[in-house]
Amino acid sequence: MELLLYVALFSPLVGSLFASLFGASKKNIIAGIVPSLLLFTSLVASSILLAFVLSTGQHVKVEMMTWMATGDLYIPFGFLVDQVSVTMMMVVTIVSTIVHVYSIGYMDHDKSFNRFFAWLSAFVFSMMVLVMSDNFAGLFIGWEGVGLCSWALIGFWYHKESATWAANEAFIMNRIADLGMLIGIFLVYWNTGALQYAEAFAAMPGLEHATLVWMGIFLFIGAMGKSAQFPLHTWLADAMEGPTPVSALIHAATMVTAGVYLVVRANPLYDLIPSVGIFIASLGAFVALFAASMALVNRDMKRIIAYSTLSQLGYMFVAAGLGAYWVALFHLMAHAFFKALLFLGAGNVMHAMHDELDPFKMGGLKKVMKGTFIMMTLASVALAGIFPFAGFFSKDLILEVGFVEHHYIIYSVLLFTAGLTAFYSFRLVALIFHGEERYKIFGVHPHEAYKFMLIAMSPLLLLAVTAGALKMTYFEMVTAVLPATEYHVHSAATYWIMTIGTQLFVIAAIAFAYKKYANSSVKVPDGTSAIENRLCYKVLWNQYYIPYFYEEYFVKPYRELSSVFWRYVDMKVVDATVDGIANILYTTGEKTRVMQNGNLSTMLRWMVVGLVVLLSLAVVFGLAVRHSDEISLFLSGLGVK
C-alpha cells in the first residue's frame, strides 16, 4: 500500500515535469496525453487505497523522510491515507483526470498548450500534498503550492490585463489570509509541541479555552481566504479570467474546497470551541445567501457559476460549523461532480459562441448543442437539489442539520437560498438553450464540442445523478474518523412536510425562471429597462459595491502611501544614501588614481611623502611614550580617565 500511496501522490508531479520539458515550444499533443494518463494512474491508485480503507478500516501512513529536526521541533515528510483524506483523493483525481482529458480538446488551438498542462498537473500535485499530509506543515506546503499554481493558471493568458489583475488579486488576498493561518499553525506548535495531527489534537483538550479559540480563529482565517468567504471573497468571481478547465478544477474540486477540508480535518479542535463553530456556520449561511443574490442579475455565464460555488461553500461551512463534519465533506464531494460538469459545459458553450459569456446573447442553443444541453440541465437539477440527484441528498442533509440543531434562522436562510439557487441556475439554462436564437443577430454560428470532450464529461454526469445513493456507504466509512452523529427530524410528519415543501419551493423557482426567460420575448439588455434602473438591481449588479469600497478605501490609499514612500523615503533617503556612498568612493578613486599613473617622478614624490608621514608618526609616538606620565597627569587634571 505504501507504493500505491507514492504512485497516487507523485504521478501528477511526473506529468507536470514531463509537460514542462516541452516548455514554450510548438504545441505537442503528447504534452497533454501523458499528464492525463498519469492522472488516471493516480486515480487508479487512489481507488485501490479507497478499497483497502473500506474493506479493512485501516490507515496507510508513511514517513518518506525527515524535513526538519532541531531541538524539540520534528517535522517529517509524512503522508496519511485515512477515511477523510482518501475521500478527497478520489474527488481530486476523478475531477482532475476528466478536466485533463477535456482540456486536450479545449486548449487545442492555444499556443501555450504545453505550458497549460505543466501548470495544471502541478496544481493537482499540490492539492494531493495538501490532503495527504499528516501534519500542518505539509498541509501548508500544499496550501501554498495551490496558491502559486492558481496564480499561474488564472493569469494564464497574461497578455490580457484583466487576467493578470485577477491572478494578482487572488494571490494577494490569499496571502493576507495565509498570514492568519501561519499564526494559527504557530499557536498549535507553541502550545502542543507538535505539528502532526495525531499528537497535536491529542494535546489540545488540556489547553486553556482561550488558547483554543485563538487557534481556531486563526486557522479559519486561512480557510476564509482559500474558500473565498466574506470579506475575502471578491477574488473568486474575478478568477474566471482563467481558461474554463481551470475554473472547473479550482472552483469545483480543489483549491476553494481546501478551507472546508481544513475545518473538517481539524474537527477535534473545533469540537472544543463550539462558539467559533457557531460563528463559522453563521458566516457560511450569510455567504450562501449573499453569493446567490449576486448571481440573480449577473450576465457573465462563468461568474454566475462561480457565485454558485461561493454559495455552496457557505452551505459546507454551515455543516462544518455545526459539527456535522461528515455532512460538509459529503456535500463537498457531491458538489464537485455537478459543479465541474457545469463549468465544462460552460466551456463548450464559450467555444461554440466564440468566447461570448453573456447568456442574453445566446438562446436556442439546444438545437445545435444537444449533448451539452442535457448535461448542463441535469447538472443544474443536481445543483438545485431535486430528488433523486446528488444535490438533494447532500444539501437537504445540511438543511436537516440546521433544523435538528435548532438553528432556525440559519435553516430559514439556507432554505430561501435553495430557492434562489434553483432560480438563477435555470435562468442560465433558459437563456442559453431555450427561446429565440438571439446569437444570430451577432453573426455567430455555434457548434457542439468534440465528441471525446462530451465522453470525458459523462462520468461527471453519472456521479451527479447517482452520488447521493452512496450516502450510507460513505457515512459508515468516514465516521470511523469523524463524529458519527446522525441527523434526523424526530417526527416523520415534520420530515416529510419539510422535504416535500422544499422540493415544491425549488420546483416553483425553476418554473418561474423558465416562464420569465425561456421565451421569445427575451431581449438583450441595454441598460434602459425599468428593472435595470432599480436600486436593488444596481446594488446586486455592483456586488453590493464591495469591490468599489475595497478600491477606494484600501487599494487607492495604499497606492498613494506607496507613492509617497517611494518619492520621499526610497528615493531621497535609501537611494540617496546608497548613491552618496557610491559617489564618495568613486570621487576618492578619481582623486587618488594619479598615484598609480606609472610616472617615475610622481611615484618618487609619493614615496617621499610617505617617508615623511612615517617619520612624523614615529616622532609623535616616541614623544608620547617618553612623556606618558605627564600626559596622564594632564588628562587627569581635565577629568579624563
XYZ file of C-alpha atoms in Angstrom:
641
model
C 0.000 0.000 0.000
C 2.922 2.339 0.618
C 3.918 2.111 -3.048
C 0.354 2.930 -4.116
C 0.396 5.981 -1.875
C 3.520 7.262 -3.624
C 2.011 6.495 -7.044
C -1.161 8.425 -6.188
C 0.859 11.352 -4.830
C 3.681 11.728 -7.334
C 2.049 10.787 -10.661
C 0.722 14.347 -11.163
C 4.195 15.748 -10.417
C 5.760 13.487 -13.046
C 3.104 14.602 -15.513
C 3.853 18.249 -14.771
C 7.603 17.773 -15.228
C 7.016 15.889 -18.474
C 4.830 18.660 -19.921
C 7.343 21.295 -18.798
C 10.024 19.607 -20.926
C 8.212 20.963 -23.974
C 8.146 24.450 -22.417
C 7.078 27.215 -24.749
C 7.822 25.195 -27.875
C 5.222 24.411 -30.501
C 2.129 22.541 -29.306
C 2.735 18.826 -28.793
C -0.300 16.653 -28.128
C 1.897 14.307 -26.070
C 2.274 17.097 -23.500
C -1.455 16.711 -22.845
C -1.885 12.965 -23.241
C 0.913 11.820 -20.915
C -0.143 14.014 -17.934
C -3.725 12.823 -18.459
C -2.622 9.176 -18.374
C -0.565 9.830 -15.255
C -3.584 11.474 -13.604
C -5.588 8.365 -14.458
C -2.818 6.289 -12.861
C -3.174 8.401 -9.725
C -6.933 7.804 -9.840
C -6.451 4.035 -10.077
C -4.003 4.047 -7.154
C -6.409 6.180 -5.103
C -9.252 3.787 -5.929
C -7.248 0.798 -4.678
C -6.387 2.702 -1.492
C -10.091 3.510 -1.068
C -10.973 -0.153 -1.402
C -8.311 -1.047 1.168
C -9.557 1.534 3.666
C -13.180 0.468 3.093
C -12.522 -3.246 3.494
C -10.082 -3.144 6.423
C -10.854 0.135 8.176
C -7.089 0.664 8.495
C -4.988 3.699 7.616
C -1.921 3.885 5.391
C 0.746 6.104 6.941
C 4.275 6.643 5.650
C 7.185 8.854 6.613
C 9.149 9.492 3.464
C 11.979 11.442 5.115
C 12.751 13.957 7.820
C 12.173 17.536 6.756
C 13.114 19.456 9.919
C 14.633 18.196 13.166
C 16.076 20.765 15.535
C 15.663 20.765 19.295
C 12.128 19.697 20.092
C 10.911 20.524 16.573
C 10.421 17.479 14.381
C 8.589 17.711 11.053
C 8.705 14.777 8.640
C 7.511 14.484 5.075
C 4.728 12.242 6.333
C 1.575 11.226 4.490
C -1.646 9.697 5.714
C -4.413 7.911 3.831
C -7.436 7.587 6.078
C -11.180 7.792 5.502
C -11.135 11.593 5.196
C -8.062 12.022 3.015
C -8.979 9.168 0.684
C -12.365 10.806 0.063
C -10.599 13.985 -1.006
C -8.090 11.999 -3.058
C -10.905 10.401 -5.018
C -12.682 13.695 -5.611
C -9.476 15.429 -6.720
C -8.270 12.643 -9.025
C -11.667 11.971 -10.638
C -12.328 15.610 -11.474
C -8.686 16.290 -12.396
C -8.467 13.358 -14.797
C -11.650 14.424 -16.558
C -10.517 18.053 -16.730
C -7.152 16.994 -18.190
C -8.780 14.911 -20.939
C -11.314 17.662 -21.637
C -8.517 20.255 -21.834
C -6.818 18.410 -24.692
C -9.759 19.489 -26.830
C -10.485 22.819 -25.150
C -6.895 24.099 -25.405
C -6.361 22.535 -28.822
C -5.650 25.821 -30.606
C -3.861 27.600 -27.782
C -0.202 28.395 -28.474
C 0.683 27.718 -24.812
C -0.821 24.226 -24.814
C 2.269 22.605 -23.269
C 2.655 25.210 -20.531
C -1.002 24.806 -19.571
C -0.644 21.107 -18.782
C 2.573 21.659 -16.858
C 0.812 24.075 -14.506
C -2.432 22.084 -14.366
C -0.689 18.893 -13.236
C 1.455 20.844 -10.765
C -1.748 22.220 -9.304
C -3.139 18.710 -8.801
C 0.107 17.567 -7.182
C -0.033 20.474 -4.724
C -3.617 19.595 -3.845
C -2.658 15.964 -3.260
C 0.133 17.078 -0.913
C -2.381 19.250 0.925
C -4.929 16.478 1.531
C -2.486 13.608 2.109
C -0.071 15.235 4.580
C -0.247 14.018 8.163
C 0.831 17.337 9.661
C 0.074 21.048 9.482
C 3.429 21.926 7.918
C 2.888 19.553 4.992
C -0.659 20.859 4.601
C 0.726 24.394 4.428
C 3.221 23.403 1.716
C 0.383 22.068 -0.426
C -1.707 25.103 0.546
C 0.900 27.494 -0.811
C 1.511 25.253 -3.817
C -2.092 25.508 -4.992
C -1.888 29.254 -4.361
C 1.113 29.590 -6.653
C -0.330 27.336 -9.368
C -3.698 29.104 -9.239
C -1.883 32.414 -9.787
C -0.220 30.984 -12.912
C -3.450 29.404 -14.206
C -5.802 32.316 -13.510
C -3.319 34.605 -15.251
C -2.543 32.014 -17.923
C -3.426 34.441 -20.718
C -1.038 37.035 -19.284
C -1.299 39.234 -22.367
C -4.750 40.245 -21.069
C -4.530 42.915 -18.384
C -7.734 41.640 -16.756
C -6.229 38.149 -16.387
C -3.024 39.348 -14.729
C -5.029 41.615 -12.438
C -7.316 38.748 -11.398
C -4.341 36.451 -10.791
C -2.619 39.048 -8.612
C -5.844 39.738 -6.714
C -6.306 36.042 -5.927
C -2.668 35.663 -4.908
C -2.521 38.740 -2.674
C -5.866 38.131 -0.979
C -4.865 34.573 -0.199
C -1.529 35.738 1.187
C -3.389 38.005 3.603
C -5.429 35.038 4.824
C -2.397 32.748 4.899
C -0.716 35.034 7.419
C -3.579 34.208 9.762
C -3.175 30.529 9.040
C 0.562 30.703 9.780
C -0.183 32.303 13.137
C -2.666 29.511 13.828
C -0.094 26.830 12.975
C 2.461 28.594 15.172
C -0.036 28.603 18.053
C -0.633 24.887 17.548
C 3.075 24.109 17.779
C 3.771 26.559 20.614
C 1.050 25.084 22.796
C 1.104 21.401 21.856
C 4.772 20.915 20.913
C 3.799 19.061 17.727
C 2.541 19.682 14.210
C 1.496 16.098 13.423
C -2.293 15.891 13.545
C -2.486 12.965 15.974
C -0.091 14.420 18.541
C -1.383 17.990 18.288
C -5.071 17.047 18.599
C -4.333 14.682 21.491
C -2.748 17.544 23.464
C -5.498 20.111 22.804
C -8.052 19.028 25.478
C -5.540 20.013 28.176
C -5.120 23.587 26.902
C -6.905 26.714 28.070
C -10.144 27.516 26.256
C -8.966 30.992 25.193
C -5.868 29.479 23.561
C -8.001 27.004 21.630
C -10.313 29.800 20.491
C -7.401 31.782 19.051
C -6.075 28.651 17.318
C -9.450 28.024 15.735
C -9.916 31.638 14.681
C -6.533 31.999 13.002
C -6.768 28.661 11.217
C -10.215 29.631 9.969
C -8.865 32.934 8.631
C -6.711 30.828 6.304
C -9.783 28.824 5.321
C -11.708 32.049 4.656
C -9.149 33.156 2.088
C -8.798 29.852 0.292
C -12.563 29.182 0.244
C -13.379 32.821 -0.566
C -15.572 33.556 2.426
C -16.682 37.119 3.127
C -14.891 39.538 3.258
C -12.113 37.765 1.323
C -14.482 36.615 -1.424
C -14.003 39.028 -4.322
C -11.151 37.115 -5.956
C -13.241 34.029 -6.726
C -15.537 35.567 -9.348
C -12.671 37.567 -10.867
C -10.675 34.337 -11.200
C -12.984 33.398 -14.107
C -10.430 35.172 -16.312
C -8.530 31.885 -16.491
C -9.339 29.131 -19.019
C -12.608 27.332 -18.244
C -10.957 23.982 -17.348
C -9.056 25.905 -14.663
C -12.353 27.194 -13.313
C -13.732 23.648 -13.279
C -10.732 22.369 -11.361
C -10.076 25.231 -8.955
C -13.675 26.116 -8.203
C -15.246 22.674 -8.120
C -12.973 20.112 -6.540
C -9.671 21.511 -5.372
C -8.487 24.899 -4.205
C -11.685 26.502 -2.916
C -12.675 23.362 -1.026
C -9.336 23.295 0.824
C -10.719 25.614 3.506
C -13.611 23.237 4.182
C -11.156 20.340 4.304
C -9.031 22.213 6.871
C -12.004 22.703 9.206
C -13.080 19.072 8.743
C -9.555 17.794 9.365
C -9.213 19.982 12.471
C -12.538 18.739 13.862
C -11.009 17.727 17.263
C -10.079 21.390 17.751
C -13.411 22.859 16.636
C -15.343 20.364 18.771
C -13.697 22.010 21.788
C -14.719 25.542 20.757
C -18.405 25.420 19.710
C -18.678 29.217 19.896
C -16.236 29.511 16.979
C -18.247 26.819 15.199
C -21.408 28.909 15.514
C -19.562 31.871 14.008
C -18.370 29.701 11.097
C -21.908 28.416 10.496
C -23.430 31.897 10.697
C -20.875 33.311 8.272
C -21.487 30.348 5.951
C -25.252 30.991 5.939
C -24.659 34.672 5.202
C -22.261 33.880 2.340
C -24.700 31.321 0.879
C -27.425 33.973 0.582
C -25.019 36.804 -0.241
C -23.457 34.994 -3.223
C -26.776 33.620 -4.506
C -28.267 37.115 -4.574
C -25.444 38.411 -6.791
C -25.944 35.512 -9.207
C -29.569 36.578 -9.768
C -28.685 39.515 -12.031
C -25.217 38.706 -13.346
C -24.754 38.489 -17.110
C -21.490 36.540 -17.196
C -22.070 32.804 -17.559
C -18.912 31.758 -15.714
C -19.386 34.313 -12.955
C -22.899 33.031 -12.285
C -21.485 29.525 -11.787
C -18.669 30.985 -9.656
C -21.180 32.733 -7.384
C -22.966 29.406 -7.157
C -19.727 27.822 -5.952
C -19.317 30.552 -3.354
C -22.882 29.976 -2.177
C -22.429 26.206 -1.900
C -19.211 26.705 0.053
C -21.361 28.607 2.516
C -23.557 25.510 2.873
C -20.473 23.390 3.575
C -19.232 25.757 6.269
C -22.662 25.738 7.896
C -22.449 21.950 8.252
C -18.840 22.047 9.458
C -19.535 24.880 11.900
C -22.458 22.990 13.430
C -20.259 19.930 13.974
C -21.678 17.901 11.072
C -18.256 17.377 9.528
C -19.181 14.277 7.564
C -22.146 16.147 6.065
C -19.875 19.004 4.981
C -17.493 16.545 3.336
C -20.400 14.727 1.671
C -21.703 17.961 0.127
C -18.133 18.850 -0.904
C -17.920 15.557 -2.787
C -21.374 15.735 -4.415
C -20.941 19.406 -5.315
C -17.596 18.753 -7.007
C -19.193 16.476 -9.586
C -22.117 18.603 -10.740
C -20.231 21.888 -10.457
C -17.311 20.610 -12.565
C -19.895 19.399 -15.100
C -21.480 22.871 -15.194
C -18.130 24.588 -15.750
C -17.086 22.211 -18.517
C -20.489 22.625 -20.142
C -19.985 26.388 -19.969
C -16.639 25.850 -21.689
C -18.422 24.079 -24.547
C -20.840 26.992 -24.865
C -17.975 29.507 -24.849
C -16.213 27.689 -27.677
C -19.439 27.469 -29.637
C -20.116 31.189 -29.119
C -16.542 32.352 -29.838
C -15.837 33.166 -26.165
C -19.077 35.081 -25.622
C -20.120 34.966 -21.940
C -23.390 36.904 -21.900
C -26.280 34.377 -21.874
C -28.624 37.092 -23.154
C -26.682 36.966 -26.446
C -27.322 33.240 -26.851
C -30.682 31.426 -26.794
C -31.924 28.347 -28.616
C -28.577 26.542 -28.433
C -30.195 23.209 -27.545
C -30.842 22.698 -31.266
C -27.133 22.579 -32.097
C -25.669 21.521 -28.714
C -27.935 18.708 -27.537
C -25.255 16.879 -25.554
C -24.129 19.979 -23.678
C -27.760 20.984 -23.130
C -28.618 17.660 -21.482
C -25.513 17.697 -19.293
C -25.860 21.285 -18.099
C -29.576 20.835 -17.443
C -29.057 17.707 -15.348
C -26.137 19.345 -13.508
C -28.428 22.292 -12.719
C -31.092 19.877 -11.450
C -28.478 18.379 -9.117
C -27.375 21.854 -8.001
C -30.982 22.812 -7.286
C -31.300 19.745 -5.055
C -34.066 17.879 -6.891
C -34.665 14.261 -5.872
C -33.003 11.814 -6.604
C -29.908 13.725 -7.763
C -26.784 14.052 -5.615
C -27.512 17.615 -4.557
C -30.791 16.561 -2.959
C -29.126 14.178 -0.529
C -26.247 16.448 0.478
C -27.964 19.858 0.514
C -31.143 18.578 2.181
C -28.971 16.968 4.823
C -27.444 20.363 5.659
C -30.939 21.832 5.999
C -31.796 18.979 8.352
C -28.690 19.695 10.428
C -29.746 23.314 10.880
C -33.286 22.294 11.840
C -32.315 19.451 14.194
C -29.714 21.624 15.949
C -32.421 24.300 16.483
C -30.660 26.958 14.438
C -33.866 28.026 12.751
C -32.537 31.309 11.382
C -29.697 29.506 9.635
C -32.192 26.895 8.394
C -34.508 29.589 7.010
C -31.658 31.417 5.274
C -30.441 28.205 3.625
C -33.982 27.255 2.577
C -34.524 30.638 0.944
C -31.100 30.354 -0.690
C -32.104 26.964 -2.129
C -34.939 28.705 -3.979
C -32.586 31.405 -5.277
C -30.134 28.711 -6.394
C -32.806 26.953 -8.412
C -33.905 30.245 -9.972
C -30.509 31.538 -11.126
C -29.390 28.064 -12.263
C -32.352 27.650 -14.586
C -32.295 31.301 -15.563
C -28.894 30.469 -17.033
C -30.127 27.264 -18.695
C -33.198 29.020 -20.107
C -31.210 31.954 -21.508
C -28.573 29.724 -23.121
C -30.586 26.849 -24.525
C -34.200 27.992 -24.866
C -36.123 30.804 -26.502
C -35.236 32.770 -29.586
C -31.857 32.250 -31.267
C -30.511 35.667 -30.335
C -26.956 34.736 -31.324
C -27.909 35.111 -34.996
C -28.020 38.884 -34.508
C -24.278 38.793 -33.797
C -23.390 36.567 -36.748
C -22.300 33.594 -34.631
C -22.510 30.024 -35.952
C -22.370 27.734 -32.885
C -21.316 24.098 -32.930
C -21.137 21.221 -30.478
C -17.859 20.345 -28.724
C -15.661 17.435 -29.792
C -17.263 14.081 -29.043
C -14.368 12.948 -26.866
C -14.900 16.040 -24.703
C -18.535 15.058 -24.154
C -17.481 11.472 -23.428
C -14.928 12.757 -20.891
C -17.705 14.723 -19.172
C -20.089 11.754 -18.950
C -18.605 10.254 -15.714
C -19.339 13.561 -14.007
C -22.922 13.346 -15.218
C -23.231 9.816 -13.881
C -21.835 10.847 -10.492
C -24.012 13.970 -10.349
C -27.039 11.708 -10.743
C -26.013 8.754 -8.561
C -23.554 10.031 -5.898
C -26.384 10.534 -3.428
C -27.038 6.788 -3.420
C -23.583 6.322 -1.853
C -24.643 8.220 1.264
C -24.815 5.298 3.724
C -21.634 3.634 2.458
C -19.862 6.957 2.717
C -21.293 7.553 6.206
C -20.104 4.179 7.500
C -16.627 4.751 6.093
C -15.901 8.365 7.022
C -17.395 8.280 10.521
C -14.571 5.976 11.553
C -12.600 9.233 11.771
C -15.258 11.951 12.070
C -18.020 12.238 14.698
C -20.766 9.775 13.754
C -23.735 11.966 14.620
C -26.843 11.205 12.556
C -29.294 13.999 11.876
C -32.966 13.038 11.708
C -36.056 15.126 12.284
C -37.783 13.359 15.167
C -41.262 13.496 13.682
C -41.786 11.638 10.393
C -44.611 14.015 9.505
C -42.376 17.037 10.057
C -39.654 15.464 7.931
C -41.984 14.819 5.003
C -43.509 18.278 5.242
C -40.035 19.827 5.205
C -38.791 17.671 2.344
C -41.851 17.994 0.134
C -42.142 21.689 0.936
C -38.505 22.284 -0.028
C -38.958 20.349 -3.276
C -42.102 22.303 -4.201
C -40.378 25.594 -3.379
C -37.404 24.701 -5.583
C -39.603 23.469 -8.450
C -41.639 26.681 -8.263
C -38.437 28.713 -8.550
C -37.407 26.678 -11.618
C -40.825 27.163 -13.203
C -40.644 30.908 -12.575
C -37.184 31.083 -14.190
C -38.422 29.227 -17.274
C -41.533 31.354 -17.577
C -39.510 34.545 -17.415
C -36.518 33.623 -19.572
C -37.333 30.641 -21.811
C -39.427 32.505 -24.362
C -39.016 34.614 -27.458
C -39.766 37.883 -25.650
C -36.320 37.979 -24.000
C -34.195 40.783 -25.408
C -30.543 41.692 -24.951
C -30.492 44.231 -22.061
C -29.164 47.656 -22.986
C -29.364 49.358 -19.588
C -32.601 51.236 -20.264
C -35.191 48.821 -18.878
C -37.047 49.644 -15.664
C -35.619 46.701 -13.728
C -32.034 47.627 -14.640
C -32.532 51.067 -13.133
C -33.912 49.876 -9.815
C -31.721 50.418 -6.782
C -31.717 46.761 -5.677
C -30.694 45.655 -9.190
C -27.799 48.127 -9.241
C -26.664 47.032 -5.784
C -26.585 43.368 -6.839
C -25.055 44.197 -10.232
C -22.233 46.075 -8.480
C -21.686 43.268 -5.946
C -23.014 45.397 -3.096
C -20.301 47.940 -4.044
C -17.781 45.921 -2.052
C -15.145 45.883 -4.853
C -15.655 49.661 -5.156
C -15.223 50.026 -1.392
C -12.020 47.987 -1.453
C -10.683 50.000 -4.381
C -11.479 53.388 -2.850
C -10.585 52.748 0.791
C -7.837 50.125 0.625
C -6.219 49.941 -2.805
C -6.046 53.660 -3.647
C -4.808 54.802 -0.198
C -2.225 52.008 -0.209
C -1.129 53.025 -3.704
C -0.848 56.679 -2.659
C 1.044 55.773 0.521
C 3.397 53.599 -1.520
C 3.960 56.502 -3.919
C 4.800 58.854 -1.019
C 7.238 56.355 0.496
C 8.819 55.816 -2.921
C 9.342 59.534 -3.528
C 10.402 60.666 -0.048
C 11.849 57.589 1.649
C 13.048 55.263 -1.054
C 14.378 57.932 -3.441
C 15.509 60.657 -1.012
C 16.744 58.546 1.907
C 17.526 54.964 0.880
C 18.637 55.606 -2.690
C 20.310 58.904 -1.763
C 22.338 57.204 0.992
C 23.442 54.368 -1.265
C 24.210 56.730 -4.151
C 26.085 59.105 -1.778
C 28.360 56.331 -0.542
C 28.963 55.251 -4.110
C 29.773 58.809 -5.203
C 32.226 59.289 -2.312
C 34.040 56.104 -3.212
C 34.027 56.990 -6.903
C 35.307 60.537 -6.278
C 38.003 59.265 -3.917
C 39.109 56.810 -6.533
C 39.210 59.506 -9.197
C 41.304 61.756 -6.986
C 43.781 59.101 -5.888
C 44.208 57.290 -9.183
C 47.021 59.723 -10.122
C 49.144 57.887 -7.550
C 49.226 54.917 -9.910
C 49.811 56.697 -13.238
C 53.090 54.860 -13.879
C 55.214 58.098 -13.930
C 58.546 57.548 -12.102
C 58.816 61.174 -10.855
C 55.276 61.078 -9.441
C 55.924 57.768 -7.691
C 59.186 59.109 -6.148
C 57.340 62.185 -4.815
C 54.714 59.951 -3.166
C 57.492 57.822 -1.685
C 58.993 60.965 -0.081
C 55.541 61.987 1.248
C 55.068 58.522 2.677
C 58.505 58.599 4.311
C 57.800 61.994 5.890
C 54.471 60.757 7.261
C 56.053 57.623 8.724
C 58.890 59.587 10.340
C 56.401 62.107 11.764
C 54.326 59.303 13.262
C 57.452 57.712 14.733
C 58.478 61.023 16.373
C 54.996 61.599 17.787
C 54.798 58.047 19.093
C 58.262 58.308 20.700
C 57.439 61.588 22.427
C 54.150 60.125 23.661
C 55.953 57.166 25.243
C 58.641 59.354 26.846
C 56.167 61.805 28.361
C 53.359 59.339 29.082
C 53.308 60.196 32.814
C 52.971 63.934 32.165
C 50.249 63.272 29.594
C 48.345 61.062 32.057
C 48.613 63.691 34.797
C 47.405 66.391 32.395
C 44.411 64.304 31.309
C 43.547 63.549 34.942
C 43.505 67.253 35.622
C 40.989 67.635 32.817
C 38.839 64.912 34.395
C 39.536 62.383 31.622
C 40.082 58.843 32.858
